[in-house]
Amino acid sequence: MDSQFIALVATLVVSVHGCRKTELPPISHTMFPEGFIFGAATAAYQVEGGWNADGKGPNIWDNITHERPSFVANNNNGDVAADSYHRYKEDVQLLENIGFQMYRFSVSWARILPNGRINNVNKAGIDYYMNLIDELLAKGIQPMVTIYHWDLPQDLENIGGWTNPEIVTIFEDFADLVFRTYGDKVKWWITINEPYMVTKGYGADSFAPAAYLDLHGIVEYQVGRNLLLAHAKAYRLYQKKYSQQKGKLSMAFTGIFSIPKTDSQEDIAAAERTYQLTFGWFSHPVFVGDYPQEMKNRIEQLSRQEGRNTSRLPPFTQDEIDEIRGSADFYGLNHYSTVFVAEGTDQSSSDPKPSAMSDIGVTTSVDPRWPTGASVWLKVVPQGIRLNVKKICEEYCNPDIIITENGYDDDGSKFTDDPERIYYLETYYAELRQTIYTDGCNLKGHISWSLLDIFEWRDGYTKRFGLVHVDYNNSNRTRTMKKSAYWLKNYIEMHKIYYK
Ligand SMILES: *[C@@H]1O[C@H](CO)[C@@H](O)[C@H](O)[C@H]1NC(C)=O
Ligand SMILES: *[C@@H]1O[C@H](CO)[C@@H](O)[C@H](O)[C@H]1NC(C)=O
Ligand SMILES: *[C@@H]1O[C@H](CO)[C@@H](O)[C@H](O)[C@H]1NC(C)=O
Ligand SMILES: *[C@@H]1O[C@H](CO)[C@@H](O)[C@H](O)[C@H]1NC(C)=O
């Protein structure tokens, strides 16, 4: 059986760009190495419901979905969502049934701190997450806790949200409370989910709070700066006060992952610039120090051309650079899809004012042969995830990497019949194994997005990322495993049997 499953090759030691050496594990064409972690993820606003239950305060998603119902498809909102606030035991039971070893979920800031500040703690909110964590641990499932997954308390938005530098210490206080309360039980932390996407709620209306719309080109960079500083403050605080808890911290990074449309020098440069001005915007300060040089140069140059005498990208002080550099114990990667990019200007926007997006200076396209999810942006491009992981190990000296989100959406019309999702997982897993066995990257785990069909932001319940179907027409929010969940159950089980 051994020889059928695993083709042993001479153990190689590879070194990526002179960084930490990695021992290549024996190649398996079907399985990940021993100890590889399989997990599933959700986020508070997308699953919990209980939007005003037991003292929870309103957040920016409660506010925008109530204030402007048409902001979301079908006027959907997260008032009840999958009702995980009341049904979390069903969720944990599903995790156990499928065989997951980790559950990544987020804490709702306004459930714990109704006004966002630590002078008003909501005991019921504290208890909810304690119960969830205890339920997970009782079944041997490791919690990975996201401290901020896009649901800012409305009271904090009222002082400017992530544009206000005060948010940095307010977030630090919140993180302190969360570490102090749950840290003896939680060993995996994501401070902030997808800081790149958080900037798209400011100067753009892609996400709540959809504020400061006329300030795009400037406000995204202020927000990005505060997100990085808030993350670093939380990380340093953990090192100082909670290092005996021995947890591992990171952000969940994302951006636009692209491949050059042609092999012209211009398009190759365009793809690199797309990486640096999206992923690199956040991960370069954390893993190398400061913004990528190319990002600084380009925004400074564009700012000068616009007749400004300072760059729209506000610089960090040396102290800030030092505080942010090294503030991660692994690289959390959220990856779904890939696009082609070419040098050029996107003509679709009539707005002459710059934005973080137009600053990149590329046009994007896709290969019409790529299969697609229910979301038009979600093209199935398995080779892209391998290139992205490889880029991380080359760019940031081979850090430990965990795929903190990855998944496929359907439109729910086929209930639990989802061969497309199985295809997606199979092909992406195959590429991920290559990053380990061939490229020598330190990929340690994969967390599926998502455990359940959940509130998909502006798409409401029309886009379903779940391995498990949720019936939104039934007040019990009945959960039914899709075929992909059974496929994954067998896949994880195979690893458990083999490595026992
Ligand atoms: C949204 O927040 C604003 C500012 O606090 C408030 O005036 C408004 O009443 C809120 N809307 C809803 C529906 O809660
Ligand atoms: C540029 O800087 C000078 C000196 O600080 C200032 O007086 C001027 O208003 C600035 N111009 C712009 C366009 O900001
Ligand atoms: C609820 O049921 C209706 C009618 O069967 C269907 O059209 C709709 O898509 C369902 N909604 C959800 C969220 O499942
Ligand atoms: C919800 O579940 C309860 C308890 O199992 C059951 O009695 C009830 O009929 C269910 N409601 C619906 C609408 O299916």
XYZ file of C-alpha atoms and ligand atoms in Angstrom:
556
model
C 0.000 0.000 0.000
C 2.851 2.337 0.887
C 4.481 2.076 -2.469
C 1.205 2.581 -4.268
C 0.356 5.675 -2.378
C 3.685 7.308 -1.998
C 6.560 7.484 -4.420
C 9.601 8.013 -2.273
C 12.288 10.162 -3.754
C 15.700 10.907 -2.358
C 15.238 13.560 0.290
C 16.170 16.886 -1.185
C 16.958 20.054 0.603
C 16.003 23.157 -1.282
C 16.788 26.695 -0.457
C 14.584 29.456 -1.800
C 16.573 32.586 -2.568
C 19.061 31.854 0.159
C 16.339 31.807 2.818
C 15.516 29.099 5.332
C 16.199 25.646 3.973
C 13.342 23.235 3.647
C 13.454 19.505 3.629
C 11.234 18.258 0.836
C 8.938 15.547 2.135
C 8.552 12.373 0.077
C 6.267 13.024 -2.864
C 2.673 11.906 -2.618
C 0.504 12.333 -5.659
C -2.667 12.080 -3.678
C -2.046 13.335 -0.184
C -0.626 16.189 1.828
C 2.225 15.458 4.256
C 1.589 14.209 7.763
C 0.340 16.948 10.064
C -1.206 19.044 7.309
C -4.186 20.886 8.789
C -7.637 20.838 7.183
C -10.069 23.476 8.350
C -13.188 25.402 7.441
C -14.052 29.048 8.016
C -16.892 31.497 8.554
C -17.163 35.078 9.787
C -19.417 36.554 12.449
C -21.684 38.856 10.454
C -22.058 36.260 7.719
C -23.335 33.439 9.953
C -24.379 34.520 13.410
C -27.585 36.506 13.076
C -28.763 37.577 16.533
C -27.973 41.073 15.303
C -29.392 42.764 18.408
C -29.573 39.777 20.756
C -28.550 39.944 24.411
C -26.977 43.392 24.359
C -25.088 43.315 21.065
C -24.496 46.761 19.597
C -25.003 47.675 15.924
C -22.138 47.469 13.484
C -21.590 48.959 10.036
C -23.263 46.014 8.297
C -26.325 46.179 10.543
C -26.449 49.872 9.813
C -26.064 49.812 6.048
C -28.414 46.858 5.490
C -31.108 48.575 7.580
C -30.437 52.086 6.293
C -30.102 51.108 2.604
C -31.670 47.648 2.109
C -30.968 47.740 -1.636
C -27.245 47.835 -0.874
C -27.488 44.024 -0.843
C -29.037 41.684 -3.447
C -32.718 40.923 -2.755
C -32.554 43.380 0.165
C -30.985 40.561 2.175
C -29.313 41.229 5.504
C -27.550 39.374 8.291
C -30.225 39.847 10.957
C -30.696 36.084 11.211
C -28.179 34.754 8.670
C -27.480 31.059 9.346
C -28.555 31.708 12.960
C -25.245 30.372 14.254
C -25.687 32.544 17.334
C -28.303 30.002 18.378
C -27.154 27.003 16.333
C -23.389 26.950 16.840
C -23.560 23.407 18.221
C -24.934 22.213 14.884
C -21.989 23.926 13.162
C -19.471 22.225 15.428
C -21.202 18.893 14.880
C -20.842 19.378 11.109
C -17.162 20.224 11.500
C -16.698 17.020 13.426
C -18.719 14.987 10.915
C -16.603 16.191 8.025
C -13.430 15.629 10.038
C -12.037 19.154 10.144
C -9.190 19.796 12.569
C -9.585 23.563 12.664
C -12.406 26.092 12.627
C -11.658 29.657 11.683
C -14.393 32.016 12.872
C -14.469 35.677 13.813
C -15.606 37.460 16.931
C -18.175 40.199 16.424
C -16.675 43.333 17.940
C -20.053 44.898 18.767
C -21.294 41.659 20.352
C -18.437 41.818 22.846
C -18.150 45.605 23.039
C -21.483 47.157 22.000
C -19.918 50.589 21.502
C -16.563 49.288 20.352
C -14.764 50.403 23.520
C -13.665 48.401 26.506
C -15.544 50.480 29.074
C -18.732 48.577 28.166
C -18.284 44.806 27.972
C -21.246 42.614 27.029
C -21.080 39.474 29.153
C -23.447 37.536 26.859
C -21.122 38.187 23.943
C -18.087 37.004 25.905
C -19.976 33.848 26.898
C -21.109 33.068 23.352
C -17.543 32.738 22.048
C -16.389 30.916 25.184
C -19.128 28.335 24.625
C -18.225 27.992 20.957
C -14.534 27.538 21.781
C -15.308 24.976 24.502
C -17.585 23.059 22.135
C -14.800 22.961 19.513
C -12.101 21.882 21.972
C -14.356 19.165 23.358
C -14.375 17.656 19.873
C -10.662 18.134 19.309
C -11.088 20.976 16.800
C -8.585 23.847 17.032
C -10.115 27.330 16.967
C -8.479 29.953 14.759
C -9.965 33.268 15.815
C -10.217 36.279 13.515
C -10.390 39.378 15.669
C -11.705 41.673 12.939
C -13.696 40.427 9.964
C -15.247 43.637 8.590
C -17.989 44.313 11.171
C -16.881 47.547 12.805
C -19.115 48.795 15.643
C -21.225 51.665 14.280
C -20.146 53.950 17.131
C -16.558 53.648 15.908
C -17.599 54.397 12.343
C -19.235 57.516 13.704
C -15.781 58.839 14.618
C -14.406 58.018 11.175
C -13.890 54.269 11.467
C -10.617 53.063 9.991
C -9.800 56.558 8.688
C -9.316 57.828 12.255
C -5.833 57.130 13.700
C -7.470 56.664 17.139
C -8.751 53.317 15.849
C -5.252 51.901 16.288
C -5.323 51.956 20.086
C -9.050 51.234 20.253
C -8.388 48.036 18.279
C -5.425 47.243 20.505
C -7.689 47.463 23.573
C -10.215 45.137 21.947
C -7.487 42.663 20.986
C -6.137 42.815 24.556
C -9.535 41.824 25.938
C -9.875 39.007 23.403
C -6.371 37.619 24.117
C -6.922 37.879 27.876
C -10.327 36.198 27.710
C -9.733 33.392 25.225
C -5.967 33.162 24.889
C -5.424 30.163 27.124
C -7.660 28.164 24.768
C -6.895 29.708 21.376
C -3.490 29.177 19.747
C -4.204 30.574 16.284
C -5.091 34.213 15.651
C -5.824 36.359 12.626
C -5.833 39.996 13.712
C -7.508 41.480 10.640
C -9.130 39.714 7.717
C -8.142 40.962 4.264
C -6.999 44.491 5.032
C -6.894 45.081 1.263
C -10.655 44.512 1.047
C -11.316 46.652 4.129
C -9.916 49.608 2.181
C -12.629 49.028 -0.437
C -15.315 50.129 2.029
C -13.779 53.614 2.035
C -13.708 55.747 -1.111
C -15.689 52.958 -2.776
C -19.012 51.290 -2.107
C -17.951 47.682 -2.463
C -18.480 47.024 1.240
C -19.816 48.771 4.347
C -19.441 51.517 5.428
C -19.302 52.699 1.775
C -18.105 56.042 3.115
C -15.924 58.977 1.993
C -16.767 58.130 -1.605
C -15.286 61.346 -3.000
C -11.940 60.770 -1.286
C -10.794 57.745 -3.242
C -7.144 57.723 -4.090
C -6.392 59.145 -0.640
C -8.648 57.531 1.929
C -7.759 53.937 0.989
C -4.154 54.604 1.917
C -5.055 56.249 5.228
C -7.214 53.265 6.075
C -4.507 50.829 4.992
C -1.992 52.623 7.169
C -4.223 52.421 10.246
C -4.977 48.749 9.598
C -1.265 47.915 9.496
C -0.562 49.918 12.647
C -3.516 48.345 14.471
C -2.336 44.874 13.492
C 1.217 45.598 14.623
C 0.039 47.036 17.960
C -1.978 43.893 18.639
C 0.961 41.699 17.660
C 3.434 43.560 19.905
C 0.965 43.539 22.771
C 0.614 39.767 22.444
C 4.394 39.365 22.483
C 4.659 41.537 25.573
C 1.718 40.297 27.650
C 0.641 36.935 26.293
C 3.672 35.197 24.831
C 3.324 32.425 27.438
C 0.090 31.464 25.659
C 2.281 30.401 22.731
C -0.188 31.363 20.028
C 0.596 32.117 16.406
C -0.611 35.347 14.820
C -0.958 36.729 11.336
C -3.278 38.694 9.107
C -5.282 37.023 6.340
C -3.742 38.682 3.310
C -5.366 39.057 -0.054
C -5.052 41.102 -3.221
C -5.360 40.636 -6.950
C -3.361 37.636 -8.059
C -2.491 37.930 -11.720
C -0.456 36.421 -14.498
C 0.883 38.521 -17.383
C -1.419 38.515 -20.405
C 1.510 38.208 -22.807
C 5.181 37.625 -22.215
C 6.038 41.207 -23.094
C 8.214 43.055 -20.598
C 5.352 45.531 -20.033
C 2.839 42.856 -19.092
C 5.318 41.035 -16.887
C 5.972 44.316 -15.106
C 2.210 44.936 -14.892
C 1.678 41.622 -13.089
C 4.471 42.347 -10.652
C 3.046 45.826 -9.989
C -0.402 44.329 -9.427
C 1.103 42.010 -6.835
C 3.029 44.731 -5.027
C 0.169 47.273 -4.988
C -2.370 44.767 -3.653
C -0.798 41.846 -1.744
C 2.488 43.678 -1.201
C 0.727 46.773 0.171
C 0.104 44.793 3.375
C 2.468 41.849 3.387
C 5.655 43.707 2.451
C 5.475 45.973 5.539
C 4.906 42.888 7.712
C 7.467 40.509 6.198
C 10.120 42.852 4.800
C 9.496 46.329 6.207
C 7.726 49.409 4.792
C 5.635 49.531 1.625
C 7.104 47.939 -1.502
C 9.538 50.361 -3.150
C 7.593 50.146 -6.389
C 4.381 51.143 -4.629
C 6.039 54.150 -2.983
C 7.676 55.262 -6.224
C 4.591 54.894 -8.338
C 2.143 56.707 -6.053
C 4.649 59.453 -5.410
C 5.183 59.917 -9.145
C 1.457 59.910 -9.911
C 0.866 62.367 -7.055
C 3.476 64.701 -8.498
C 1.883 64.493 -11.942
C -1.425 65.439 -10.313
C 0.227 68.613 -8.981
C 0.412 67.520 -5.343
C 3.473 68.155 -3.250
C 3.069 65.099 -1.064
C 2.386 61.511 -2.017
C -1.150 60.246 -1.584
C 0.504 57.279 0.160
C 1.333 58.593 3.638
C 4.764 57.360 4.741
C 5.553 55.412 7.885
C 8.084 56.745 10.382
C 11.111 54.545 11.018
C 9.623 53.517 14.385
C 6.417 52.474 12.680
C 8.314 50.511 10.047
C 10.156 48.676 12.807
C 6.992 47.990 14.759
C 5.216 46.477 11.746
C 8.180 44.527 10.382
C 8.175 40.950 11.680
C 4.649 41.148 13.102
C 3.513 37.720 11.849
C 4.305 34.138 12.808
C 2.996 32.720 9.528
C 1.474 33.997 6.307
C -2.319 33.679 6.134
C -3.386 33.616 2.486
C -6.911 34.104 1.191
C -6.915 33.019 -2.440
C -9.784 32.220 -4.803
C -8.986 33.147 -8.360
C -6.530 34.634 -10.853
C -6.740 37.165 -13.690
C -4.605 38.188 -16.624
C -3.211 41.690 -16.493
C -1.766 43.896 -19.194
C -0.102 47.276 -19.011
C -2.695 49.988 -19.553
C -5.485 52.103 -18.115
C -8.892 50.781 -17.219
C -11.340 52.696 -19.459
C -14.451 51.583 -17.588
C -14.228 54.361 -14.995
C -15.254 57.839 -16.112
C -14.027 59.288 -12.806
C -10.846 61.259 -13.519
C -9.790 61.106 -9.863
C -7.291 58.386 -9.009
C -8.028 55.432 -6.769
C -5.951 52.661 -5.226
C -7.203 50.558 -8.126
C -6.349 52.995 -10.937
C -2.944 53.585 -9.356
C -1.978 50.061 -10.411
C -2.314 51.027 -14.083
C -3.332 47.706 -15.581
C -6.240 46.179 -17.438
C -7.520 42.791 -16.352
C -9.049 39.982 -18.386
C -9.749 36.274 -18.136
C -9.424 33.235 -20.340
C -12.946 32.352 -21.567
C -12.057 28.672 -21.164
C -11.676 29.006 -17.401
C -14.666 27.485 -15.573
C -16.531 29.961 -13.415
C -18.277 30.002 -10.073
C -21.610 31.720 -9.474
C -19.650 34.938 -8.954
C -18.317 36.192 -12.284
C -14.991 37.050 -10.683
C -14.481 33.508 -9.428
C -12.693 31.789 -12.310
C -11.307 28.346 -11.585
C -7.568 28.726 -12.178
C -5.792 26.078 -10.099
C -2.295 26.938 -11.366
C -2.775 30.449 -9.920
C -2.790 29.266 -6.313
C 0.526 27.478 -6.814
C 2.071 30.601 -8.341
C 0.731 32.699 -5.477
C 2.151 30.402 -2.791
C 5.474 30.253 -4.664
C 5.542 34.038 -4.850
C 5.119 34.226 -1.076
C 7.958 31.832 -0.380
C 10.280 33.681 -2.750
C 9.266 37.167 -1.736
C 9.169 36.676 2.051
C 11.857 34.101 2.709
C 9.849 30.929 2.936
C 7.520 31.629 5.864
C 5.055 29.071 7.177
C 1.900 29.537 5.101
C -1.685 28.638 5.842
C -4.390 29.046 3.228
C -6.852 30.857 5.495
C -9.586 31.020 2.824
C -10.160 29.243 -0.467
C -13.386 28.024 -2.022
C -15.990 28.038 -4.751
C -19.513 29.455 -4.961
C -22.647 28.032 -6.538
C -26.063 29.637 -6.946
C -27.965 27.084 -4.884
C -30.106 25.866 -7.779
C -28.802 22.312 -7.481
C -29.232 22.032 -3.706
C -26.449 19.666 -2.559
C -25.253 18.536 -5.988
C -21.955 20.385 -6.468
C -19.449 18.453 -8.625
C -17.967 21.822 -9.659
C -16.851 22.449 -6.082
C -15.279 18.998 -5.887
C -13.433 19.746 -9.129
C -12.263 23.057 -7.683
C -10.981 21.451 -4.478
C -9.323 18.544 -6.286
C -7.477 20.736 -8.767
C -6.464 23.388 -6.230
C -5.267 20.728 -3.791
C -3.160 19.132 -6.535
C -1.425 22.463 -7.164
C -0.983 23.052 -3.447
C 0.721 19.682 -3.065
C 3.163 20.806 -5.759
C 4.062 23.869 -3.713
C 5.123 21.493 -0.945
C 6.681 18.551 -2.803
C 8.204 20.379 -5.761
C 8.618 24.019 -4.765
C 9.669 23.422 -1.167
C 7.207 25.907 0.332
C 6.211 25.604 3.982
C 2.495 25.222 3.409
C 0.969 23.942 6.650
C -2.777 23.907 6.127
C -5.847 24.682 4.074
C -9.010 26.282 5.417
C -12.071 26.002 3.201
C -14.351 28.936 2.653
C -16.908 28.242 3.809
C -18.355 25.676 6.159
C -21.879 26.921 5.384
C -23.820 28.870 2.803
C -23.656 32.284 4.431
C -24.367 35.978 3.886
C -22.091 36.889 0.997
C -21.868 40.671 1.574
C -23.458 42.621 -1.285
C -24.565 39.361 -2.919
C -26.639 38.403 0.119
C -27.718 34.761 -0.040
C -27.552 34.540 -3.841
C -23.951 33.257 -3.843
C -23.327 30.093 -1.867
C -19.824 29.221 -0.764
C -20.847 26.455 1.617
C -19.715 22.876 1.791
C -22.982 22.592 3.672
C -26.261 23.869 2.231
C -28.383 26.135 4.425
C -32.107 26.433 3.763
C -32.846 30.130 4.099
C -36.553 29.500 3.569
C -36.749 27.437 6.734
C -36.699 29.196 10.086
C -34.576 26.311 11.397
C -31.925 27.192 8.759
C -31.641 23.474 8.069
C -28.090 22.435 7.224
C -27.450 19.657 4.677
C -24.022 18.458 3.638
C -23.330 18.922 -0.071
C -21.562 16.225 -2.109
C -18.340 18.199 -1.748
C -18.571 17.866 2.031
C -18.757 14.074 1.661
C -15.862 14.139 -0.798
C -13.799 16.182 1.637
C -14.768 13.924 4.531
C -13.321 10.936 2.664
C -10.255 12.889 1.647
C -9.458 13.948 5.220
C -10.261 10.469 6.509
C -7.766 8.953 4.067
C -5.043 11.113 5.627
C -6.060 10.154 9.147
C -5.950 6.446 8.353
C -2.715 6.621 6.423
C -0.728 8.634 8.930
C -2.042 6.877 12.020
C -26.867 54.284 11.145
O -25.906 55.058 11.853
C -26.225 56.437 11.905
C -25.080 57.127 12.592
O -24.952 56.640 13.900
C -27.526 56.632 12.646
O -27.876 58.007 12.650
C -28.607 55.844 11.955
O -29.794 55.929 12.711
C -28.197 54.399 11.836
N -29.208 53.713 11.056
C -29.793 52.600 11.462
C -30.860 52.043 10.573
O -29.508 52.039 12.510
C 2.779 72.645 -1.249
O 3.560 72.989 -0.099
C 3.605 74.376 0.182
C 4.551 74.579 1.329
O 4.287 73.683 2.387
C 2.196 74.881 0.465
O 2.237 76.249 0.734
C 1.325 74.625 -0.713
O -0.006 74.992 -0.429
C 1.371 73.155 -1.086
N 0.665 72.936 -2.310
C -0.245 71.986 -2.437
C -0.846 71.837 -3.797
O -0.586 71.276 -1.519
C -36.995 30.316 -1.151
O -37.976 29.651 -1.888
C -38.300 30.261 -3.119
C -39.467 29.520 -3.724
O -39.271 28.116 -3.676
C -37.069 30.267 -3.999
O -37.356 30.893 -5.239
C -35.988 31.026 -3.314
O -34.805 30.976 -4.064
C -35.717 30.457 -1.935
N -34.811 31.333 -1.245
C -33.728 30.902 -0.664
C -32.874 31.929 -0.052
O -33.456 29.713 -0.577
C -37.836 23.295 13.322
O -37.309 22.307 14.185
C -38.206 21.923 15.216
C -37.445 21.015 16.157
O -36.852 19.973 15.432
C -39.436 21.292 14.592
O -40.343 20.918 15.596
C -40.085 22.279 13.657
O -41.158 21.684 12.969
C -39.085 22.797 12.639
N -39.664 23.899 11.885
C -39.669 23.916 10.568
C -40.280 25.123 9.932
O -39.208 23.042 9.857
